Coordinates of N, CA and C in Angstrom, one line a residue:
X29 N -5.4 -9.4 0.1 CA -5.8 -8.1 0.6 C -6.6 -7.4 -0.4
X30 N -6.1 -7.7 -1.5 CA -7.3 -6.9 -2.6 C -8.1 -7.8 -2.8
X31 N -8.7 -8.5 -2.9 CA -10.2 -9.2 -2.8 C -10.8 -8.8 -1.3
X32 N -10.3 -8.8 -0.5 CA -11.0 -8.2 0.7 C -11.2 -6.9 0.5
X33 N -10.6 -5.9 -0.1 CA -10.6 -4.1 0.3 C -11.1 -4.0 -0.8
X34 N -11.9 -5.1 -1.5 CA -12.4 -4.7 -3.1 C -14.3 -4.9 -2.4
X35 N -14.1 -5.7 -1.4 CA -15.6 -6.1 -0.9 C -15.8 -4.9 0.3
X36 N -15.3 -4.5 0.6 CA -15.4 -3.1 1.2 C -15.8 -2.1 0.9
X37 N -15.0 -1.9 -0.2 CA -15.2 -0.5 -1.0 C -16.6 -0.7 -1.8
X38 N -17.0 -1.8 -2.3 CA -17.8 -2.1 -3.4 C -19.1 -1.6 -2.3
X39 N -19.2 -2.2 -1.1 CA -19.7 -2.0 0.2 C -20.2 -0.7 0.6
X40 N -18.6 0.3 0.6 CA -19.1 1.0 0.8 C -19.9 2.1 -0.3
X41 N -19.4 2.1 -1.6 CA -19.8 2.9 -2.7 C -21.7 2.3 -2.9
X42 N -22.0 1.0 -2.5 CA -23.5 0.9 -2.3 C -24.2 1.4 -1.0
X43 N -23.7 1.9 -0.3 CA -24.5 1.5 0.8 C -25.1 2.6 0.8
X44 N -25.0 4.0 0.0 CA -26.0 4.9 0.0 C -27.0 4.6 -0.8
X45 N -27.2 3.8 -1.6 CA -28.4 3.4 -3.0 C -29.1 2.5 -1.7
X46 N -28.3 1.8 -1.2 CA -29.5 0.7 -0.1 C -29.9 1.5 0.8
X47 N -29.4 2.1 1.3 CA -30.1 3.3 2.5 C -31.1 4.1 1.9
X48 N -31.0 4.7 1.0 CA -32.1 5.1 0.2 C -33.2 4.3 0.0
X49 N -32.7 3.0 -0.3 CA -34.1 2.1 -0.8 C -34.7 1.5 0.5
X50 N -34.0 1.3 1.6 CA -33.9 0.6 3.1 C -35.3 1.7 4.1
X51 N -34.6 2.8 3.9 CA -35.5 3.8 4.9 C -36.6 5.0 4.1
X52 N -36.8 4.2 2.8 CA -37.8 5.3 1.9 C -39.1 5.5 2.2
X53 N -39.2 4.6 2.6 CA -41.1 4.4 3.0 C -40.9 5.1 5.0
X54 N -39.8 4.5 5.6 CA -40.2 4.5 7.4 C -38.4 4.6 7.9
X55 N -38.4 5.8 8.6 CA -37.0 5.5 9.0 C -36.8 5.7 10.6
X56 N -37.4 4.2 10.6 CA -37.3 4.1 12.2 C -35.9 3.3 12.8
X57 N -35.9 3.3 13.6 CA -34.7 2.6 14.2 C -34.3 1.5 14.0
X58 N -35.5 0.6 13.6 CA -35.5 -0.8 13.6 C -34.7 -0.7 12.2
X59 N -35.4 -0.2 11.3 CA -34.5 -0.1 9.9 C -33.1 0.6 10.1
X60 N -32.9 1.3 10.5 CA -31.1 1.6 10.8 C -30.2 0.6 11.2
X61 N -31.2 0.3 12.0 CA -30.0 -1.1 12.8 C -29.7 -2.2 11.9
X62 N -31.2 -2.5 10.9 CA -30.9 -3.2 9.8 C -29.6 -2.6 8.9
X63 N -29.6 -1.3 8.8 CA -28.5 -1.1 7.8 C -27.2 -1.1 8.7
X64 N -27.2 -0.7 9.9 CA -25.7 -1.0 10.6 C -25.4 -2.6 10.3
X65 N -26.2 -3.3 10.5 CA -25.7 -4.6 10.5 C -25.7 -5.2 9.8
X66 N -25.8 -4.4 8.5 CA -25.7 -5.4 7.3 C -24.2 -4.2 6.9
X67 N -23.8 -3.6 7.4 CA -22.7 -3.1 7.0 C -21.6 -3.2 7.4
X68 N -21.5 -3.8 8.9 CA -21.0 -4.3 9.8 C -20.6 -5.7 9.3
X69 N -21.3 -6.4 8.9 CA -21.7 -7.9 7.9 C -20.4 -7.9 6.8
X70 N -20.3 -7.1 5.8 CA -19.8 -7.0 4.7 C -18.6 -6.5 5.1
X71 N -18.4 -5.6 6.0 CA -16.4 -5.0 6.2 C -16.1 -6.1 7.4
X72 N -17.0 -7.0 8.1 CA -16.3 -8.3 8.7 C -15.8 -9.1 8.1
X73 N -17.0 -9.6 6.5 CA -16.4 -10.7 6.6 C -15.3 -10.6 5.5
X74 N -14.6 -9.0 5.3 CA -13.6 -8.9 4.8 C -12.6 -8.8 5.2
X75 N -13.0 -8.5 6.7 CA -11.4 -8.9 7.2 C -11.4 -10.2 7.4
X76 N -12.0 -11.4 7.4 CA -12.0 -12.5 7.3 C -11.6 -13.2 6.5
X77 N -11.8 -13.0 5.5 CA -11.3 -13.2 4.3 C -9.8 -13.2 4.1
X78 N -9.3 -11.5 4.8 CA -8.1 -11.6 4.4 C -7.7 -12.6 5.6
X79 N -7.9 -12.8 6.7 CA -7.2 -13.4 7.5 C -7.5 -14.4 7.6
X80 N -8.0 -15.3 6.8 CA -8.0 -17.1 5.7 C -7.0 -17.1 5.1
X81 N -7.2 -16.4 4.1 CA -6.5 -16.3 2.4 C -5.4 -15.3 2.9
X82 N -4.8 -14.5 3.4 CA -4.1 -13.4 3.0 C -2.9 -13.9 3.9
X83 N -2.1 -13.5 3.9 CA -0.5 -13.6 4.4 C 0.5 -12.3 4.2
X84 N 1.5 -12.1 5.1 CA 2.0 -11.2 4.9 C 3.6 -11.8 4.4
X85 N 3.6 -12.5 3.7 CA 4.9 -12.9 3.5 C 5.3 -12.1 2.3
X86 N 6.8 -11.6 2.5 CA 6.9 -10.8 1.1 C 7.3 -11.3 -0.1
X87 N 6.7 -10.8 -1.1 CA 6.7 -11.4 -2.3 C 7.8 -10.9 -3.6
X88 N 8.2 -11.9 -4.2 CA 9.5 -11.4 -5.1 C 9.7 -11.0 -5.6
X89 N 8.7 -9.8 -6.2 CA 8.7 -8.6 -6.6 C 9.1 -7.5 -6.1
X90 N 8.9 -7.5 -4.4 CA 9.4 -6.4 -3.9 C 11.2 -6.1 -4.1
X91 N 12.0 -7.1 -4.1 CA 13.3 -7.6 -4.9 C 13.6 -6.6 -5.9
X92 N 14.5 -5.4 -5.8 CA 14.7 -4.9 -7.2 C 15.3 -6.0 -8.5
X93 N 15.7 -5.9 -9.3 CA 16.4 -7.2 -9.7 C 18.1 -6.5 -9.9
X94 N 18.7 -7.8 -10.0 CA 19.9 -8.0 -9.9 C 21.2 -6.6 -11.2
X95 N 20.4 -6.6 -12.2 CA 21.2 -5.5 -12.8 C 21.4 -3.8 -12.1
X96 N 20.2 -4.0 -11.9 CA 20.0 -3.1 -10.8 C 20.9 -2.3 -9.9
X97 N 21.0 -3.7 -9.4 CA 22.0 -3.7 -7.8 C 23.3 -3.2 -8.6
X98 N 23.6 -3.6 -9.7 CA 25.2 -3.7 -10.1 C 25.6 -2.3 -10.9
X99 N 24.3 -1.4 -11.5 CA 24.5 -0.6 -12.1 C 25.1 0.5 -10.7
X100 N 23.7 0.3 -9.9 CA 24.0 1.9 -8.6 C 25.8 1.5 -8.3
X101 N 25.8 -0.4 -7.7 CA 27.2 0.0 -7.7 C 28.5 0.3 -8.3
X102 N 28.3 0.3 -9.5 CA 29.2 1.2 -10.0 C 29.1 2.5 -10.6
X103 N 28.0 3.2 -10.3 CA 27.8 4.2 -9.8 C 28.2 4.7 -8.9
X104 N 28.8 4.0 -7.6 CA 29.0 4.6 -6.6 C 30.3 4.3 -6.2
X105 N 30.7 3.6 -7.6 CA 32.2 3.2 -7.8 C 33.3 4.6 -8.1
X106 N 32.4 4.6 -9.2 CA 32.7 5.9 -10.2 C 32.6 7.3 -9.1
X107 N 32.2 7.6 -8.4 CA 31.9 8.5 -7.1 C 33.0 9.0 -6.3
X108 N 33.1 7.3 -6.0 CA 34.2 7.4 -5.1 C 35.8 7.8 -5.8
X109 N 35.8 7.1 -6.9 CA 37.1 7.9 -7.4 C 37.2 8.6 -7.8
X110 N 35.9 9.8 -8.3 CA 35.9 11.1 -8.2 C 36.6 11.9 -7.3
X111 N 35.6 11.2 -6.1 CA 35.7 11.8 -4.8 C 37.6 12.1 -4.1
X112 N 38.2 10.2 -4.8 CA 40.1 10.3 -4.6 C 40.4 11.5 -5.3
X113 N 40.4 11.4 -6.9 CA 40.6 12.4 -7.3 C 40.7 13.5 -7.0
X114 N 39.4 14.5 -6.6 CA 39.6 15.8 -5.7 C 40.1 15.9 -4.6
X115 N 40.1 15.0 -3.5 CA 41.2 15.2 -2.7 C 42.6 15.1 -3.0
X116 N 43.1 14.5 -4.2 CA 44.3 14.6 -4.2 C 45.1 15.9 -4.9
X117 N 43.8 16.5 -5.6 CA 43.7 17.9 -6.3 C 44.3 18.5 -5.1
X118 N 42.9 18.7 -4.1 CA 43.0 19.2 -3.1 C 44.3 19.7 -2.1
X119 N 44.9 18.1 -1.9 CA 46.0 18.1 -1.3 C 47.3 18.9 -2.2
X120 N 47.7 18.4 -3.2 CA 48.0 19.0 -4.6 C 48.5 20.5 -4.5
X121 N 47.4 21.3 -4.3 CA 46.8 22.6 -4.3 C 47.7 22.9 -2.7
X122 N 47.5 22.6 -1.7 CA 47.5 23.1 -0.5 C 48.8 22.7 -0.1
X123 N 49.5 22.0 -0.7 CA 51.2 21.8 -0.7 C 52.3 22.5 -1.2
X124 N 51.2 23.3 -2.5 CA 52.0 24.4 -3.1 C 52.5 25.7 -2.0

């Protein structure tokens, strides 16, 4: 996907220098159309591109990694028996 949205952009960040150089002398129709379809040209055959080469399978990075996972859960270990704790406060208190 980034080789294709890199020929796009590149695409579009030129296409005012060629339009300038395209319709400087005559800006008739015939030359517009030339520039639609040479613009038309360049963001096709980028989606082409990606839909050769590109895939949407997810990749193993999107994966936090494994310490990770282990820190939040005991994180959320520690929470919870906070959480016993004040209730038993709670109860504690309301028994009196």
């Amino acid at each position: 996907m980034g080789l294709a949205n890199t020929i796009a952009c590149v695409a579009a960040f030129c296409f005012p220098v060629l339009v300038g150089i395209m319709t400087n002398e005559e800006q008739t129709l015939e030359q517009w159309n030339k520039i639609f379809m040479l613009c038309i040209a360049l963001i096709m055959s980028s989606g082409i591109i990606f839909c050769v080469f590109g895939s949407a399978d997810v990749q193993s990075w999107n994966y936090p990694e494994n310490e990770e996972n282990d820190k939040n859960d005991s994180d959320e270990k520690k929470i919870e028996k906070q959480t016993e704790v004040i209730a038993q406060s709670v109860d504690a208190v309301v028994h009196l």
